[in-house]
mmCIF file of C-alpha atoms and ligand atoms in Angstrom:
data_model
loop_
_atom_site.group_PDB
_atom_site.id
_atom_site.type_symbol
_atom_site.label_atom_id
_atom_site.label_comp_id
_atom_site.label_asym_id
_atom_site.label_seq_id
_atom_site.Cartn_x
_atom_site.Cartn_y
_atom_site.Cartn_z
ATOM 1 C CA MET A 3 59.896 51.538 -37.719
ATOM 2 C CA SER A 4 61.574 49.553 -35.541
ATOM 3 C CA GLN A 5 60.826 46.233 -34.221
ATOM 4 C CA GLU A 6 60.648 46.716 -30.846
ATOM 5 C CA ASP A 7 58.630 45.255 -27.578
ATOM 6 C CA THR A 8 58.480 47.321 -24.774
ATOM 7 C CA GLU A 9 58.497 45.366 -20.937
ATOM 8 C CA THR A 10 55.347 45.289 -19.185
ATOM 9 C CA ASP A 11 54.807 44.030 -15.426
ATOM 10 C CA PHE A 12 51.951 41.431 -15.986
ATOM 11 C CA GLY A 13 51.863 41.000 -12.118
ATOM 12 C CA SER A 14 50.669 45.398 -11.958
ATOM 13 C CA THR A 15 47.178 46.342 -12.699
ATOM 14 C CA ARG A 16 48.162 47.843 -16.267
ATOM 15 C CA GLU A 17 45.785 49.222 -18.377
ATOM 16 C CA ARG A 18 45.654 49.395 -22.810
ATOM 17 C CA GLY A 19 47.764 52.254 -23.308
ATOM 18 C CA ASP A 20 49.549 52.865 -20.631
ATOM 19 C CA GLU A 21 52.492 52.016 -22.655
ATOM 20 C CA ASP A 22 54.338 55.266 -22.533
ATOM 21 C CA PRO A 23 58.590 54.324 -22.828
ATOM 22 C CA THR A 24 59.307 57.147 -20.869
ATOM 23 C CA ASN A 25 58.048 55.166 -17.223
ATOM 24 C CA ASP A 26 61.119 54.306 -15.722
ATOM 25 C CA ASP A 27 60.026 50.519 -15.433
ATOM 26 C CA MET A 28 59.791 49.741 -18.312
ATOM 27 C CA LEU A 29 62.466 48.080 -20.322
ATOM 28 C CA VAL A 30 63.560 48.099 -24.170
ATOM 29 C CA GLU A 31 64.375 44.642 -25.959
ATOM 30 C CA THR A 32 67.402 44.572 -28.861
ATOM 31 C CA ASP A 33 65.779 43.334 -31.907
ATOM 32 C CA ILE A 34 66.354 39.389 -33.002
ATOM 33 C CA SER A 35 67.778 40.057 -36.454
ATOM 34 C CA GLU A 36 67.046 36.055 -37.053
ATOM 35 C CA SER A 37 63.076 36.262 -36.096
ATOM 36 C CA VAL A 38 60.829 34.854 -38.627
ATOM 37 C CA SER A 39 58.996 37.904 -39.286
ATOM 38 C CA PRO A 40 56.511 38.947 -42.067
ATOM 39 C CA SER A 41 58.945 41.016 -45.465
ATOM 40 C CA GLU A 42 58.844 43.950 -46.888
ATOM 41 C CA SER A 43 55.161 44.498 -46.284
ATOM 42 C CA GLN A 44 52.412 46.529 -44.776
ATOM 43 C CA THR A 45 52.949 44.489 -41.271
ATOM 44 C CA HIS A 46 56.122 46.011 -40.845
ATOM 45 C CA ARG A 47 54.989 49.323 -40.276
ATOM 46 C CA ARG A 48 53.740 48.000 -37.261
ATOM 47 C CA ASN A 49 54.770 47.261 -33.700
ATOM 48 C CA THR A 50 55.630 43.802 -32.610
ATOM 49 C CA ILE A 51 53.128 42.794 -30.245
ATOM 50 C CA VAL A 52 53.991 38.733 -29.547
ATOM 51 C CA ARG A 53 57.425 37.834 -30.288
ATOM 52 C CA ALA A 54 58.799 33.612 -30.014
ATOM 53 C CA GLU A 55 62.211 32.900 -29.748
ATOM 54 C CA ASN A 56 63.192 29.551 -30.064
ATOM 55 C CA VAL A 57 59.794 28.119 -28.651
ATOM 56 C CA ASN A 58 59.512 23.977 -27.974
ATOM 57 C CA VAL A 59 57.019 22.504 -26.656
ATOM 58 C CA TRP A 60 56.332 18.775 -25.502
ATOM 59 C CA TYR A 61 53.636 16.320 -23.992
ATOM 60 C CA GLY A 62 55.553 13.967 -22.205
ATOM 61 C CA ASP A 63 57.778 12.261 -24.933
ATOM 62 C CA ASP A 64 56.517 13.744 -27.625
ATOM 63 C CA GLN A 65 57.692 17.329 -28.973
ATOM 64 C CA ALA A 66 54.446 19.155 -30.906
ATOM 65 C CA LEU A 67 56.633 22.467 -31.228
ATOM 66 C CA ASN A 68 59.899 22.432 -32.562
ATOM 67 C CA ASP A 69 61.815 26.138 -32.350
ATOM 68 C CA ILE A 70 59.320 28.515 -33.056
ATOM 69 C CA THR A 71 60.024 31.808 -33.909
ATOM 70 C CA MET A 72 58.500 34.542 -34.794
ATOM 71 C CA GLU A 73 57.558 38.045 -34.627
ATOM 72 C CA ILE A 74 53.113 38.700 -34.269
ATOM 73 C CA PRO A 75 52.682 42.430 -35.217
ATOM 74 C CA GLU A 76 49.352 44.211 -33.133
ATOM 75 C CA ASN A 77 46.391 45.342 -34.774
ATOM 76 C CA SER A 78 45.614 43.060 -37.460
ATOM 77 C CA VAL A 79 44.746 39.052 -38.161
ATOM 78 C CA THR A 80 47.861 36.552 -38.408
ATOM 79 C CA ALA A 81 46.088 33.087 -39.419
ATOM 80 C CA MET A 82 47.765 29.913 -38.279
ATOM 81 C CA VAL A 83 47.396 27.287 -40.510
ATOM 82 C CA GLY A 84 48.799 23.658 -41.519
ATOM 83 C CA PRO A 85 47.566 19.732 -41.446
ATOM 84 C CA SER A 86 46.384 18.074 -38.202
ATOM 85 C CA GLY A 87 48.855 17.488 -35.738
ATOM 86 C CA CYS A 88 51.023 20.270 -36.621
ATOM 87 C CA GLY A 89 50.884 22.211 -33.384
ATOM 88 C CA LYS A 90 48.653 25.059 -33.921
ATOM 89 C CA SER A 91 46.407 25.134 -31.171
ATOM 90 C CA THR A 92 49.685 24.036 -29.176
ATOM 91 C CA PHE A 93 50.841 27.528 -30.133
ATOM 92 C CA LEU A 94 48.052 29.157 -29.386
ATOM 93 C CA ARG A 95 47.672 28.127 -25.633
ATOM 94 C CA CYS A 96 51.756 29.166 -25.230
ATOM 95 C CA ILE A 97 50.826 32.650 -25.620
ATOM 96 C CA ASN A 98 48.748 32.651 -22.649
ATOM 97 C CA ARG A 99 49.659 30.216 -20.879
ATOM 98 C CA MET A 100 47.307 27.367 -21.171
ATOM 99 C CA ASN A 101 49.562 24.831 -21.763
ATOM 100 C CA ASP A 102 50.262 25.191 -18.162
ATOM 101 C CA LEU A 103 46.326 23.459 -17.282
ATOM 102 C CA ILE A 104 47.629 20.017 -19.086
ATOM 103 C CA ASP A 105 50.159 17.858 -16.612
ATOM 104 C CA SER A 106 52.321 16.190 -19.771
ATOM 105 C CA ALA A 107 52.586 20.088 -21.182
ATOM 106 C CA ARG A 108 56.630 21.224 -21.015
ATOM 107 C CA VAL A 109 57.491 25.138 -22.830
ATOM 108 C CA GLU A 110 60.886 25.811 -23.649
ATOM 109 C CA GLY A 111 62.161 28.597 -25.463
ATOM 110 C CA LYS A 112 61.066 32.237 -25.119
ATOM 111 C CA LEU A 113 57.451 33.869 -26.079
ATOM 112 C CA THR A 114 57.326 37.470 -25.042
ATOM 113 C CA LEU A 115 54.290 40.132 -25.048
ATOM 114 C CA ARG A 116 55.109 43.529 -24.874
ATOM 115 C CA GLY A 117 58.504 42.555 -24.576
ATOM 116 C CA LYS A 118 58.385 40.633 -20.636
ATOM 117 C CA ASN A 119 58.840 36.752 -21.375
ATOM 118 C CA VAL A 120 55.324 35.268 -20.345
ATOM 119 C CA TYR A 121 57.299 32.162 -18.698
ATOM 120 C CA ASP A 122 59.426 34.340 -15.463
ATOM 121 C CA SER A 123 58.211 33.267 -12.538
ATOM 122 C CA ASP A 124 56.920 36.469 -12.042
ATOM 123 C CA VAL A 125 54.391 36.425 -14.011
ATOM 124 C CA ASP A 126 50.830 35.542 -12.812
ATOM 125 C CA PRO A 127 49.594 34.025 -15.356
ATOM 126 C CA VAL A 128 45.597 35.260 -14.381
ATOM 127 C CA ALA A 129 47.009 38.506 -14.993
ATOM 128 C CA LEU A 130 48.281 37.468 -18.336
ATOM 129 C CA ARG A 131 44.961 36.472 -19.747
ATOM 130 C CA ARG A 132 43.605 39.088 -18.510
ATOM 131 C CA ARG A 133 45.782 40.956 -21.036
ATOM 132 C CA VAL A 134 45.427 37.653 -23.563
ATOM 133 C CA GLY A 135 42.022 36.667 -24.633
ATOM 134 C CA MET A 136 40.544 33.219 -25.652
ATOM 135 C CA VAL A 137 37.519 32.204 -28.038
ATOM 136 C CA PHE A 138 37.133 28.424 -28.624
ATOM 137 C CA GLN A 139 35.947 26.098 -31.364
ATOM 138 C CA GLU A 140 32.919 25.470 -29.696
ATOM 139 C CA PRO A 141 30.928 28.621 -28.716
ATOM 140 C CA ASN A 142 31.164 27.880 -24.683
ATOM 141 C CA PRO A 143 28.791 29.806 -23.190
ATOM 142 C CA PHE A 144 27.621 29.786 -19.957
ATOM 143 C CA PRO A 145 24.030 28.882 -18.146
ATOM 144 C CA LYS A 146 23.726 32.562 -17.422
ATOM 145 C CA SER A 147 22.228 35.692 -18.866
ATOM 146 C CA ILE A 148 23.834 36.842 -21.563
ATOM 147 C CA TYR A 149 24.230 40.346 -19.831
ATOM 148 C CA ASP A 150 26.303 37.949 -16.744
ATOM 149 C CA ASN A 151 27.931 35.748 -19.117
ATOM 150 C CA VAL A 152 29.519 39.014 -20.416
ATOM 151 C CA VAL A 153 30.794 40.673 -17.513
ATOM 152 C CA TYR A 154 32.178 36.983 -15.926
ATOM 153 C CA GLY A 155 35.541 37.855 -16.703
ATOM 154 C CA LEU A 156 35.429 41.274 -14.995
ATOM 155 C CA GLU A 157 33.895 39.717 -11.725
ATOM 156 C CA ILE A 158 35.910 36.889 -11.269
ATOM 157 C CA GLN A 159 38.895 39.742 -11.684
ATOM 158 C CA GLY A 160 37.390 41.951 -9.281
ATOM 159 C CA LYS A 161 37.166 44.612 -11.796
ATOM 160 C CA GLY A 162 35.278 47.660 -11.050
ATOM 161 C CA GLY A 163 33.040 49.907 -13.827
ATOM 162 C CA ASP A 164 30.131 50.842 -15.480
ATOM 163 C CA TYR A 165 29.318 47.098 -16.156
ATOM 164 C CA ASP A 166 25.560 48.302 -18.036
ATOM 165 C CA GLU A 167 28.471 50.077 -20.573
ATOM 166 C CA ILE A 168 30.752 47.334 -20.670
ATOM 167 C CA VAL A 169 28.133 45.188 -21.511
ATOM 168 C CA GLU A 170 26.256 47.545 -24.293
ATOM 169 C CA GLN A 171 29.714 48.336 -26.034
ATOM 170 C CA SER A 172 30.977 44.703 -26.153
ATOM 171 C CA LEU A 173 28.071 43.240 -27.506
ATOM 172 C CA LYS A 174 28.245 46.189 -29.645
ATOM 173 C CA ARG A 175 32.180 45.419 -30.713
ATOM 174 C CA ALA A 176 31.078 41.684 -30.825
ATOM 175 C CA ALA A 177 27.852 42.962 -33.646
ATOM 176 C CA LEU A 178 25.295 41.346 -30.775
ATOM 177 C CA TRP A 179 23.984 43.870 -29.498
ATOM 178 C CA ASP A 180 21.109 44.644 -31.627
ATOM 179 C CA GLU A 181 19.982 41.189 -31.704
ATOM 180 C CA VAL A 182 19.785 40.596 -28.124
ATOM 181 C CA LYS A 183 19.546 44.423 -26.628
ATOM 182 C CA ASP A 184 15.752 43.554 -25.691
ATOM 183 C CA ARG A 185 17.031 39.863 -23.689
ATOM 184 C CA LEU A 186 19.952 40.599 -21.644
ATOM 185 C CA ASP A 187 18.278 38.205 -19.261
ATOM 186 C CA GLU A 188 17.979 35.794 -21.296
ATOM 187 C CA SER A 189 20.264 32.375 -20.947
ATOM 188 C CA GLY A 190 22.887 32.715 -23.586
ATOM 189 C CA LEU A 191 22.341 28.957 -24.201
ATOM 190 C CA GLU A 192 19.299 30.078 -25.871
ATOM 191 C CA LEU A 193 20.899 31.677 -28.326
ATOM 192 C CA SER A 194 21.558 30.566 -32.080
ATOM 193 C CA GLY A 195 25.340 28.445 -32.366
ATOM 194 C CA GLY A 196 26.495 31.654 -34.686
ATOM 195 C CA GLN A 197 25.042 34.012 -31.832
ATOM 196 C CA GLN A 198 26.179 32.120 -29.008
ATOM 197 C CA GLN A 199 29.748 32.844 -30.226
ATOM 198 C CA ARG A 200 29.783 36.089 -30.619
ATOM 199 C CA LEU A 201 28.103 36.178 -26.886
ATOM 200 C CA CYS A 202 31.700 34.901 -26.495
ATOM 201 C CA ILE A 203 33.828 37.210 -28.679
ATOM 202 C CA ALA A 204 32.044 39.705 -25.937
ATOM 203 C CA ARG A 205 32.908 38.025 -23.148
ATOM 204 C CA ALA A 206 36.892 37.601 -23.998
ATOM 205 C CA ILE A 207 37.035 41.174 -24.889
ATOM 206 C CA ALA A 208 34.765 42.864 -21.844
ATOM 207 C CA PRO A 209 37.868 43.465 -19.850
ATOM 208 C CA ASP A 210 39.444 45.057 -22.855
ATOM 209 C CA PRO A 211 42.856 42.445 -23.978
ATOM 210 C CA GLU A 212 45.122 42.689 -25.968
ATOM 211 C CA VAL A 213 45.204 39.638 -27.612
ATOM 212 C CA LEU A 214 42.528 37.657 -29.005
ATOM 213 C CA LEU A 215 43.543 33.703 -29.663
ATOM 214 C CA MET A 216 40.882 32.481 -31.508
ATOM 215 C CA ASP A 217 41.093 28.453 -31.577
ATOM 216 C CA GLU A 218 38.897 27.904 -35.470
ATOM 217 C CA PRO A 219 36.400 30.279 -33.836
ATOM 218 C CA ALA A 220 33.787 29.631 -37.139
ATOM 219 C CA SER A 221 34.177 25.410 -37.765
ATOM 220 C CA ALA A 222 31.242 24.868 -35.879
ATOM 221 C CA LEU A 223 28.439 27.602 -37.286
ATOM 222 C CA ASP A 224 27.204 27.259 -41.037
ATOM 223 C CA PRO A 225 28.276 29.641 -43.969
ATOM 224 C CA VAL A 226 26.074 32.808 -42.738
ATOM 225 C CA ALA A 227 27.188 32.946 -38.959
ATOM 226 C CA THR A 228 30.872 32.416 -40.653
ATOM 227 C CA SER A 229 30.861 35.012 -42.311
ATOM 228 C CA GLN A 230 29.648 37.439 -39.407
ATOM 229 C CA ILE A 231 31.990 36.100 -37.621
ATOM 230 C CA GLU A 232 34.825 37.059 -40.065
ATOM 231 C CA ASP A 233 33.315 40.170 -40.929
ATOM 232 C CA LEU A 234 33.938 40.519 -36.864
ATOM 233 C CA ILE A 235 37.309 39.468 -36.969
ATOM 234 C CA GLU A 236 38.400 42.433 -39.116
ATOM 235 C CA GLU A 237 36.461 45.054 -37.465
ATOM 236 C CA LEU A 238 38.094 43.375 -33.944
ATOM 237 C CA ALA A 239 41.966 43.825 -35.951
ATOM 238 C CA GLU A 240 41.304 47.327 -35.822
ATOM 239 C CA ASP A 241 41.506 47.561 -31.295
ATOM 240 C CA TYR A 242 43.179 44.296 -30.721
ATOM 241 C CA THR A 243 45.748 41.909 -31.951
ATOM 242 C CA VAL A 244 44.088 38.460 -33.194
ATOM 243 C CA VAL A 245 45.826 35.310 -33.909
ATOM 244 C CA ILE A 246 43.223 32.564 -35.239
ATOM 245 C CA VAL A 247 44.023 29.045 -36.324
ATOM 246 C CA THR A 248 41.993 27.972 -38.640
ATOM 247 C CA HIS A 249 41.343 25.072 -41.370
ATOM 248 C CA ASN A 250 39.645 26.918 -44.129
ATOM 249 C CA MET A 251 41.943 28.162 -46.646
ATOM 250 C CA GLN A 252 40.059 30.629 -48.037
ATOM 251 C CA GLN A 253 38.981 32.148 -44.660
ATOM 252 C CA ALA A 254 43.053 32.378 -43.816
ATOM 253 C CA ALA A 255 43.459 34.572 -47.396
ATOM 254 C CA ARG A 256 40.243 37.070 -46.690
ATOM 255 C CA ILE A 257 40.277 37.999 -43.275
ATOM 256 C CA SER A 258 44.244 37.327 -42.278
ATOM 257 C CA ASP A 259 47.005 40.062 -42.541
ATOM 258 C CA GLN A 260 50.191 37.651 -41.891
ATOM 259 C CA THR A 261 49.910 33.654 -42.454
ATOM 260 C CA ALA A 262 52.326 31.212 -40.087
ATOM 261 C CA VAL A 263 51.931 27.710 -42.096
ATOM 262 C CA PHE A 264 53.169 24.848 -39.929
ATOM 263 C CA LEU A 265 53.481 21.547 -40.932
ATOM 264 C CA THR A 266 53.843 17.988 -39.425
ATOM 265 C CA GLY A 267 56.729 17.821 -36.787
ATOM 266 C CA GLY A 268 55.430 21.061 -34.936
ATOM 267 C CA GLU A 269 57.511 23.224 -37.373
ATOM 268 C CA LEU A 270 56.650 26.636 -38.827
ATOM 269 C CA VAL A 271 57.833 26.339 -41.987
ATOM 270 C CA GLU A 272 56.492 30.055 -43.734
ATOM 271 C CA PHE A 273 55.517 33.300 -41.881
ATOM 272 C CA ASP A 274 54.505 36.593 -44.206
ATOM 273 C CA ASP A 275 51.623 38.765 -45.400
ATOM 274 C CA THR A 276 48.815 36.563 -46.276
ATOM 275 C CA GLN A 277 48.804 37.429 -50.017
ATOM 276 C CA LYS A 278 52.584 36.354 -50.709
ATOM 277 C CA ILE A 279 51.424 33.152 -48.853
ATOM 278 C CA PHE A 280 49.089 32.102 -51.428
ATOM 279 C CA GLU A 281 50.162 33.834 -54.323
ATOM 280 C CA ASN A 282 53.523 33.157 -54.089
ATOM 281 C CA PRO A 283 55.693 30.990 -50.956
ATOM 282 C CA ASP A 284 59.041 30.569 -50.922
ATOM 283 C CA SER A 285 58.618 27.536 -50.107
ATOM 284 C CA GLN A 286 57.238 24.687 -52.280
ATOM 285 C CA ARG A 287 55.471 22.422 -49.653
ATOM 286 C CA VAL A 288 53.564 25.308 -48.418
ATOM 287 C CA GLU A 289 52.504 25.842 -52.130
ATOM 288 C CA ASP A 290 52.077 21.793 -52.019
ATOM 289 C CA TYR A 291 50.042 22.251 -48.866
ATOM 290 C CA ILE A 292 48.301 25.827 -50.144
ATOM 291 C CA THR A 293 47.214 24.106 -53.513
ATOM 292 C CA GLY A 294 45.824 21.226 -51.506
ATOM 293 C CA LYS A 295 48.138 18.733 -52.895
ATOM 294 C CA PHE A 296 48.594 17.531 -49.128
ATOM 295 C CA GLY A 297 47.082 17.503 -45.500
HETATM 296 N N1 ATP B 318 46.402 17.840 -24.412
HETATM 297 C C1 ATP B 318 47.825 16.937 -25.348
HETATM 298 N N2 ATP B 318 48.155 16.228 -24.500
HETATM 299 C C2 ATP B 318 49.039 15.225 -25.578
HETATM 300 N N3 ATP B 318 49.211 15.691 -26.579
HETATM 301 C C3 ATP B 318 48.782 16.870 -27.450
HETATM 302 C C4 ATP B 318 47.892 17.084 -26.011
HETATM 303 N N4 ATP B 318 47.290 18.404 -26.502
HETATM 304 C C5 ATP B 318 48.188 18.306 -28.175
HETATM 305 N N5 ATP B 318 48.981 17.060 -28.051
HETATM 306 C C6 ATP B 318 49.281 16.574 -29.218
HETATM 307 O O1 ATP B 318 50.174 17.778 -29.547
HETATM 308 C C7 ATP B 318 50.530 17.913 -31.671
HETATM 309 C C8 ATP B 318 49.786 19.054 -31.519
HETATM 310 O O2 ATP B 318 48.523 19.393 -31.164
HETATM 311 P P1 ATP B 318 47.737 20.188 -31.343
HETATM 312 O O3 ATP B 318 46.429 20.100 -31.234
HETATM 313 O O4 ATP B 318 48.894 22.005 -31.419
HETATM 314 O O5 ATP B 318 47.885 20.402 -33.566
HETATM 315 P P2 ATP B 318 46.948 21.450 -34.482
HETATM 316 O O6 ATP B 318 47.476 21.413 -35.452
HETATM 317 O O7 ATP B 318 46.111 22.733 -33.744
HETATM 318 O O8 ATP B 318 45.953 20.296 -34.625
HETATM 319 P P3 ATP B 318 44.038 20.093 -35.152
HETATM 320 O O9 ATP B 318 44.055 21.271 -36.330
HETATM 321 O O10 ATP B 318 44.162 18.841 -35.535
HETATM 322 O O11 ATP B 318 44.082 20.648 -34.183
HETATM 323 C C9 ATP B 318 49.460 16.210 -31.760
HETATM 324 O O12 ATP B 318 50.318 15.492 -31.816
HETATM 325 C C10 ATP B 318 48.597 16.073 -30.730
HETATM 326 O O13 ATP B 318 48.113 15.088 -30.890
#
């Protein structure tokens, strides 16, 4: 299968599943042969959804990402691992332009979502974030009811629809429905930490994004809640493209299809099938990191 992206319009109200290649609005990009992409693997059978090409990021004069080129396949889990400060979160925030909110941040290079550079001047970051949802390290439900938390994104986007149905489906997909279906009017803050994080996942998927970014989503949770989130992430990858930052090597090995290893200096050292990275990495530095010799 080719690794082509299909360019789409971020300013429009385009919905998932509209990627009809015969649509006149669509442009098809050529392959980027030098891209770092998982080799000879099941991931090769999937289309690229996010492609970074020579992405560099600075905070003021300090460079946080150094010439990142990679392709993320759709409907899979991609893990970003590496020592503290190597730029994993910065890369994640490039994908939905959350770095725009940091005054000192400057991004150079090309980062495409289905072939469209998200940094083009005609891209509306709010429309982009509708397609690229995000879940953070600390569960951060709003001081609102469980129901209102889930529909929050839909309301601010002025999106219509059967909210009751969307709430039920989103909470079911987030594996929380059975625990909260009889108390949707209660505050989201009254839930346990693990439940709050699943509520935040339900909130992120309610607008039906294509990509779900997760920045250490289980690091604040106990082992049982962590295990629930891990199971959930694997299920979500059937419908969404999940990109997760994690410090937990076992977690990356358990739940991801491919793993990107960033090392100090904001460098992407290796990106490949998770099994290859953990069993037989090409780079000695990656092997040293994976086996705990540093980091
Ligand atoms: N808002 C910011 N302002 C200035 N510098 C920042 C900012 N955010 C991150 N940095 C710097 O950019 C570099 C990369 O940080 P980033 O948070 O992306 O790394 P990380 O790999 O996700 O780290 P961790 O695993 O500790 O979360 C670090 O040197 C960090 O200090």
